[in-house]
Protein backbone atom coordinates (compact mmCIF):
# COMPACT_ATOMS: atom_id res chain seq x y z
CA UNK A 1 0.00 0.00 0.00
CA UNK A 2 2.86 2.39 0.85
CA UNK A 3 4.49 1.76 -2.54
CA UNK A 4 1.17 2.26 -4.31
CA UNK A 5 0.65 5.65 -2.63
CA UNK A 6 4.22 6.75 -3.34
CA UNK A 7 4.11 5.78 -7.01
CA UNK A 8 0.61 7.20 -7.44
CA UNK A 9 2.11 10.52 -6.34
CA UNK A 10 4.79 10.14 -9.04
CA UNK A 11 2.06 9.69 -11.66
CA UNK A 12 0.33 12.82 -10.34
CA UNK A 13 3.60 14.77 -10.59
CA UNK A 14 4.15 13.52 -14.16
CA UNK A 15 0.58 14.33 -15.18
CA UNK A 16 0.85 17.76 -13.59
CA UNK A 17 4.06 18.42 -15.56
CA UNK A 18 2.24 17.52 -18.80
CA UNK A 19 -0.51 19.99 -17.91
CA UNK A 20 2.05 22.75 -17.32
CA UNK A 21 3.53 22.25 -20.80
CA UNK A 22 0.43 23.65 -22.56
CA UNK A 23 0.72 27.28 -21.34
CA UNK A 24 4.54 27.15 -21.44
CA UNK A 25 4.53 26.10 -25.08
CA UNK A 26 1.81 28.63 -25.89
CA UNK A 27 4.04 31.45 -24.61
CA UNK A 28 7.12 30.02 -26.36
CA UNK A 29 5.33 29.91 -29.71
CA UNK A 30 5.33 33.71 -29.72
CA UNK A 31 9.13 33.51 -30.16
CA UNK A 32 9.72 30.15 -31.86
CA UNK A 33 8.03 28.34 -34.75
CA UNK A 34 6.00 25.31 -33.57
CA UNK A 35 7.95 22.89 -35.77
CA UNK A 36 11.35 24.27 -34.75
CA UNK A 37 10.22 23.95 -31.12
CA UNK A 38 9.37 20.28 -31.71
CA UNK A 39 12.65 19.62 -33.50
CA UNK A 40 14.76 21.12 -30.69
CA UNK A 41 12.65 19.53 -27.96
CA UNK A 42 12.80 15.99 -29.30
CA UNK A 43 16.40 16.37 -30.42
CA UNK A 44 17.31 17.03 -26.77
CA UNK A 45 15.05 14.17 -25.56
CA UNK A 46 16.75 11.76 -27.98
CA UNK A 47 20.22 12.83 -26.83
CA UNK A 48 19.24 12.42 -23.18
CA UNK A 49 18.01 8.86 -23.82
CA UNK A 50 20.90 7.79 -26.06
CA UNK A 51 23.30 6.75 -23.22
CA UNK A 52 20.65 4.34 -21.88
CA UNK A 53 20.13 2.50 -25.19
CA UNK A 54 21.99 -0.79 -25.20
CA UNK A 55 23.12 -2.42 -28.42
CA UNK A 56 22.54 -4.36 -30.61
CA UNK A 57 19.79 -2.39 -32.36
CA UNK A 58 17.31 -4.72 -33.99
CA UNK A 59 16.29 -3.43 -37.45
CA UNK A 60 12.68 -4.54 -37.04
CA UNK A 61 12.55 -2.76 -33.69
CA UNK A 62 13.87 0.42 -35.30
CA UNK A 63 11.23 0.16 -38.05
CA UNK A 64 8.39 -0.38 -35.57
CA UNK A 65 9.71 2.41 -33.38
CA UNK A 66 9.67 4.83 -36.32
CA UNK A 67 6.15 3.77 -37.31
CA UNK A 68 4.93 4.44 -33.77
CA UNK A 69 7.02 7.62 -33.86
CA UNK A 70 5.21 8.78 -36.98
CA UNK A 71 1.86 8.50 -35.16
CA UNK A 72 3.40 10.26 -32.15
CA UNK A 73 4.76 12.97 -34.44
CA UNK A 74 1.29 13.41 -35.94
CA UNK A 75 -0.05 14.01 -32.45
CA UNK A 76 2.66 16.44 -31.41
CA UNK A 77 2.76 18.29 -34.74
CA UNK A 78 -0.96 19.04 -34.87
CA UNK A 79 -1.08 19.71 -31.12
CA UNK A 80 1.76 22.24 -31.23
CA UNK A 81 0.66 23.97 -34.44
CA UNK A 82 -2.94 23.92 -33.15
CA UNK A 83 -1.76 25.50 -29.90
CA UNK A 84 -0.47 28.43 -31.97
CA UNK A 85 -4.10 29.21 -32.87
CA UNK A 86 -6.07 28.16 -29.78
CA UNK A 87 -5.79 28.53 -26.01
CA UNK A 88 -3.76 26.12 -23.86
CA UNK A 89 -6.87 25.18 -21.85
CA UNK A 90 -8.86 24.15 -24.93
CA UNK A 91 -5.79 22.42 -26.40
CA UNK A 92 -5.41 20.32 -23.25
CA UNK A 93 -9.09 19.37 -23.21
CA UNK A 94 -9.27 18.35 -26.88
CA UNK A 95 -5.95 16.50 -26.70
CA UNK A 96 -7.36 14.41 -23.85
CA UNK A 97 -10.01 13.04 -26.22
CA UNK A 98 -7.48 10.41 -27.35
CA UNK A 99 -8.62 8.42 -24.31
CA UNK A 100 -12.13 8.25 -25.77
CA UNK A 101 -10.96 7.74 -29.36
CA UNK A 102 -8.81 4.66 -28.66
CA UNK A 103 -11.71 2.15 -28.40
CA UNK A 104 -13.53 3.72 -31.36
CA UNK A 105 -10.47 3.55 -33.64
CA UNK A 106 -9.77 0.02 -32.41
CA UNK A 107 -13.29 -0.92 -33.51
CA UNK A 108 -12.98 0.80 -36.91
CA UNK A 109 -9.62 -0.67 -37.91
CA UNK A 110 -9.13 -3.76 -35.75
CA UNK A 111 -12.78 -4.83 -35.34
CA UNK A 112 -12.36 -4.94 -31.59
CA UNK A 113 -15.56 -4.89 -29.54
CA UNK A 114 -16.67 -1.49 -28.27
CA UNK A 115 -18.91 -1.38 -25.21
CA UNK A 116 -22.08 0.69 -25.00
CA UNK A 117 -20.36 2.83 -22.36
CA UNK A 118 -17.62 3.71 -24.86
CA UNK A 119 -20.21 4.89 -27.38
CA UNK A 120 -21.92 6.94 -24.67
CA UNK A 121 -18.53 8.47 -23.79
CA UNK A 122 -17.98 9.40 -27.43
CA UNK A 123 -21.34 11.16 -27.61
CA UNK A 124 -20.69 13.05 -24.36
CA UNK A 125 -17.21 14.06 -25.53
CA UNK A 126 -18.51 15.27 -28.90
CA UNK A 127 -21.22 17.27 -27.13
CA UNK A 128 -18.56 18.93 -25.00
CA UNK A 129 -16.45 19.66 -28.08
CA UNK A 130 -19.44 21.23 -29.87
CA UNK A 131 -20.16 23.43 -26.83
CA UNK A 132 -16.53 24.61 -26.68
CA UNK A 133 -16.40 25.26 -30.43
CA UNK A 134 -19.81 26.97 -30.33
CA UNK A 135 -18.44 29.45 -27.84
CA UNK A 136 -15.66 30.34 -30.29
CA UNK A 137 -17.82 31.00 -33.38
CA UNK A 138 -16.64 34.59 -33.60
CA UNK A 139 -12.96 33.54 -33.74
CA UNK A 140 -12.12 31.51 -36.83
CA UNK A 141 -8.46 31.08 -35.81
CA UNK A 142 -9.49 29.36 -32.57
CA UNK A 143 -11.80 27.05 -34.50
CA UNK A 144 -8.94 26.20 -36.86
CA UNK A 145 -6.76 25.44 -33.84
CA UNK A 146 -9.50 23.20 -32.41
CA UNK A 147 -9.63 21.18 -35.65
CA UNK A 148 -5.85 20.74 -35.72
CA UNK A 149 -5.87 19.64 -32.08
CA UNK A 150 -8.62 17.11 -32.79
CA UNK A 151 -6.36 15.59 -35.49
CA UNK A 152 -3.66 15.50 -32.82
CA UNK A 153 -5.93 13.43 -30.56
CA UNK A 154 -6.43 10.93 -33.39
CA UNK A 155 -2.64 10.71 -33.81
CA UNK A 156 -2.12 10.00 -30.11
CA UNK A 157 -4.87 7.35 -30.17
CA UNK A 158 -3.26 5.60 -33.15
CA UNK A 159 0.11 5.70 -31.40
CA UNK A 160 -1.34 4.15 -28.24
CA UNK A 161 -3.01 1.36 -30.23
CA UNK A 162 0.17 0.63 -32.19
CA UNK A 163 2.35 0.61 -29.05
CA UNK A 164 -0.09 -1.72 -27.26
CA UNK A 165 0.19 -4.19 -30.14
CA UNK A 166 3.98 -4.13 -29.92
CA UNK A 167 4.41 -4.35 -26.16
CA UNK A 168 6.94 -7.19 -26.60
CA UNK A 169 9.58 -4.70 -27.78
CA UNK A 170 12.19 -3.32 -25.36
CA UNK A 171 10.37 -0.34 -23.85
CA UNK A 172 13.36 1.99 -23.55
CA UNK A 173 14.56 1.37 -27.12
CA UNK A 174 11.02 1.59 -28.46
CA UNK A 175 10.55 4.98 -26.81
CA UNK A 176 13.94 6.23 -27.93
CA UNK A 177 13.23 5.51 -31.59
CA UNK A 178 9.81 7.13 -31.28
CA UNK A 179 11.40 10.32 -29.94
CA UNK A 180 14.10 10.15 -32.61
CA UNK A 181 11.36 9.79 -35.24
CA UNK A 182 9.51 12.86 -33.93
CA UNK A 183 12.80 14.80 -34.10
CA UNK A 184 13.47 13.61 -37.67
CA UNK A 185 9.95 14.31 -39.01
CA UNK A 186 9.82 17.68 -37.25
CA UNK A 187 13.16 18.71 -38.73
CA UNK A 188 12.04 17.69 -42.22
CA UNK A 189 8.81 19.69 -41.89
CA UNK A 190 10.29 22.90 -40.50
CA UNK A 191 9.49 24.66 -43.83
CA UNK A 192 5.79 23.74 -43.37
CA UNK A 193 5.32 26.69 -41.00
CA UNK A 194 6.71 30.20 -41.04
CA UNK A 195 10.25 30.11 -39.71
CA UNK A 196 11.17 32.24 -36.70
CA UNK A 197 13.24 31.40 -33.63
CA UNK A 198 14.81 33.08 -30.62
CA UNK A 199 16.59 30.63 -28.34
CA UNK A 200 18.11 33.38 -26.23
CA UNK A 201 14.97 34.16 -24.22
CA UNK A 202 14.83 32.56 -20.74
CA UNK A 203 11.16 31.48 -21.13
CA UNK A 204 11.94 29.70 -24.41
CA UNK A 205 15.04 27.99 -22.99
CA UNK A 206 13.11 26.90 -19.89
CA UNK A 207 10.14 25.61 -21.92
CA UNK A 208 12.34 23.60 -24.30
CA UNK A 209 14.37 22.04 -21.49
CA UNK A 210 11.31 21.41 -19.30
CA UNK A 211 9.32 19.70 -22.07
CA UNK A 212 12.35 17.74 -23.32
CA UNK A 213 13.81 16.58 -20.01
CA UNK A 214 11.24 16.71 -17.20
CA UNK A 215 7.88 16.44 -18.97
CA UNK A 216 9.51 14.21 -21.58
CA UNK A 217 12.14 11.66 -20.60
CA UNK A 218 11.83 11.87 -16.79
CA UNK A 219 8.01 11.87 -16.69
CA UNK A 220 7.95 8.89 -19.06
CA UNK A 221 10.42 7.02 -16.81
CA UNK A 222 8.44 7.83 -13.64
CA UNK A 223 5.12 6.67 -15.11
CA UNK A 224 6.54 3.40 -16.41
CA UNK A 225 8.25 2.75 -13.07
CA UNK A 226 5.03 3.58 -11.20
CA UNK A 227 2.93 1.21 -13.34
CA UNK A 228 4.79 -1.68 -11.70
CA UNK A 229 3.06 -0.81 -8.41
CA UNK A 230 -0.09 1.05 -9.48
CA UNK A 231 -3.00 -0.66 -11.24
CA UNK A 232 -3.51 0.55 -14.85
CA UNK A 233 -7.08 1.70 -14.23
CA UNK A 234 -6.02 3.81 -11.24
CA UNK A 235 -3.15 5.29 -13.25
CA UNK A 236 -5.57 6.01 -16.08
CA UNK A 237 -7.92 7.91 -13.79
CA UNK A 238 -5.02 10.00 -12.49
CA UNK A 239 -3.74 10.77 -16.00
CA UNK A 240 -7.19 11.87 -17.14
CA UNK A 241 -6.58 14.91 -14.92
CA UNK A 242 -4.02 16.22 -17.45
CA UNK A 243 -6.53 18.51 -19.26
CA UNK A 244 -7.74 19.79 -15.88
CA UNK A 245 -4.16 20.72 -14.94
CA UNK A 246 -3.74 22.29 -18.40
CA UNK A 247 -6.79 24.50 -17.82
CA UNK A 248 -5.69 25.49 -14.30
CA UNK A 249 -2.13 26.38 -15.30
CA UNK A 250 -3.41 28.13 -18.40
CA UNK A 251 -5.23 30.62 -16.20
CA UNK A 252 -2.33 30.93 -13.73
CA UNK A 253 0.50 31.33 -16.26
CA UNK A 254 -1.11 33.07 -19.24
CA UNK A 255 -3.94 34.88 -17.48
CA UNK A 256 -6.37 33.76 -20.19
CA UNK A 257 -9.74 33.25 -18.43
CA UNK A 258 -11.91 30.22 -19.06
CA UNK A 259 -15.19 31.01 -20.80
CA UNK A 260 -18.42 29.42 -19.59
CA UNK A 261 -18.42 27.38 -22.81
CA UNK A 262 -14.96 26.01 -22.03
CA UNK A 263 -15.95 25.14 -18.46
CA UNK A 264 -19.19 23.36 -19.43
CA UNK A 265 -17.84 21.67 -22.55
CA UNK A 266 -14.57 20.77 -20.84
CA UNK A 267 -16.40 19.23 -17.89
CA UNK A 268 -18.37 17.00 -20.27
CA UNK A 269 -15.19 15.95 -22.07
CA UNK A 270 -13.37 15.09 -18.84
CA UNK A 271 -16.46 13.16 -17.67
CA UNK A 272 -16.36 11.18 -20.93
CA UNK A 273 -12.69 10.35 -20.33
CA UNK A 274 -13.44 9.14 -16.80
CA UNK A 275 -16.29 6.97 -18.10
CA UNK A 276 -13.98 5.36 -20.67
CA UNK A 277 -11.30 4.59 -18.08
CA UNK A 278 -13.89 3.28 -15.60
CA UNK A 279 -15.41 1.05 -18.29
CA UNK A 280 -11.99 -0.44 -19.06
CA UNK A 281 -11.57 -1.17 -15.36
CA UNK A 282 -15.02 -2.77 -15.18
CA UNK A 283 -14.36 -5.01 -18.19
CA UNK A 284 -10.93 -6.05 -16.87
CA UNK A 285 -12.39 -6.87 -13.45
CA UNK A 286 -15.19 -8.93 -15.04
CA UNK A 287 -12.72 -10.83 -17.22
CA UNK A 288 -10.49 -11.60 -14.22
CA UNK A 289 -13.49 -12.84 -12.24
CA UNK A 290 -14.30 -15.31 -15.00
CA UNK A 291 -10.81 -16.84 -14.89
CA UNK A 292 -10.96 -19.98 -12.71
Short mmCIF file of N, CA and C in Angstrom, two decimals, residues 26 100 102-104 106 126 137 163 192 204 253:
data_model
loop_
_atom_site.label_atom_id
_atom_site.label_comp_id
_atom_site.label_asym_id
_atom_site.label_seq_id
_atom_site.Cartn_x
_atom_site.Cartn_y
_atom_site.Cartn_z
N UNK A 26 2.58 27.54 -25.30
CA UNK A 26 1.81 28.63 -25.89
C UNK A 26 2.60 29.94 -25.85
N UNK A 100 -10.83 8.69 -25.27
CA UNK A 100 -12.13 8.25 -25.77
C UNK A 100 -12.03 7.65 -27.17
N UNK A 102 -9.51 5.94 -28.55
CA UNK A 102 -8.81 4.66 -28.66
C UNK A 102 -9.76 3.49 -28.92
N UNK A 103 -10.81 3.29 -28.12
CA UNK A 103 -11.71 2.15 -28.40
C UNK A 103 -12.45 2.29 -29.71
N UNK A 104 -12.79 3.51 -30.10
CA UNK A 104 -13.53 3.72 -31.36
C UNK A 104 -12.65 3.39 -32.56
N UNK A 106 -10.03 1.47 -32.48
CA UNK A 106 -9.77 0.02 -32.41
C UNK A 106 -10.91 -0.75 -33.06
N UNK A 126 -18.19 14.46 -27.72
CA UNK A 126 -18.51 15.27 -28.90
C UNK A 126 -19.43 16.44 -28.53
N UNK A 137 -17.36 30.76 -32.00
CA UNK A 137 -17.82 31.00 -33.38
C UNK A 137 -17.32 32.32 -33.96
N UNK A 163 1.43 0.98 -30.13
CA UNK A 163 2.35 0.61 -29.05
C UNK A 163 1.82 -0.59 -28.27
N UNK A 192 7.25 23.77 -43.25
CA UNK A 192 5.79 23.74 -43.37
C UNK A 192 5.11 24.87 -42.61
N UNK A 204 11.82 30.69 -23.34
CA UNK A 204 11.94 29.70 -24.41
C UNK A 204 12.91 28.59 -24.00
N UNK A 253 -0.71 30.88 -15.55
CA UNK A 253 0.50 31.33 -16.26
C UNK A 253 0.21 32.36 -17.33
#
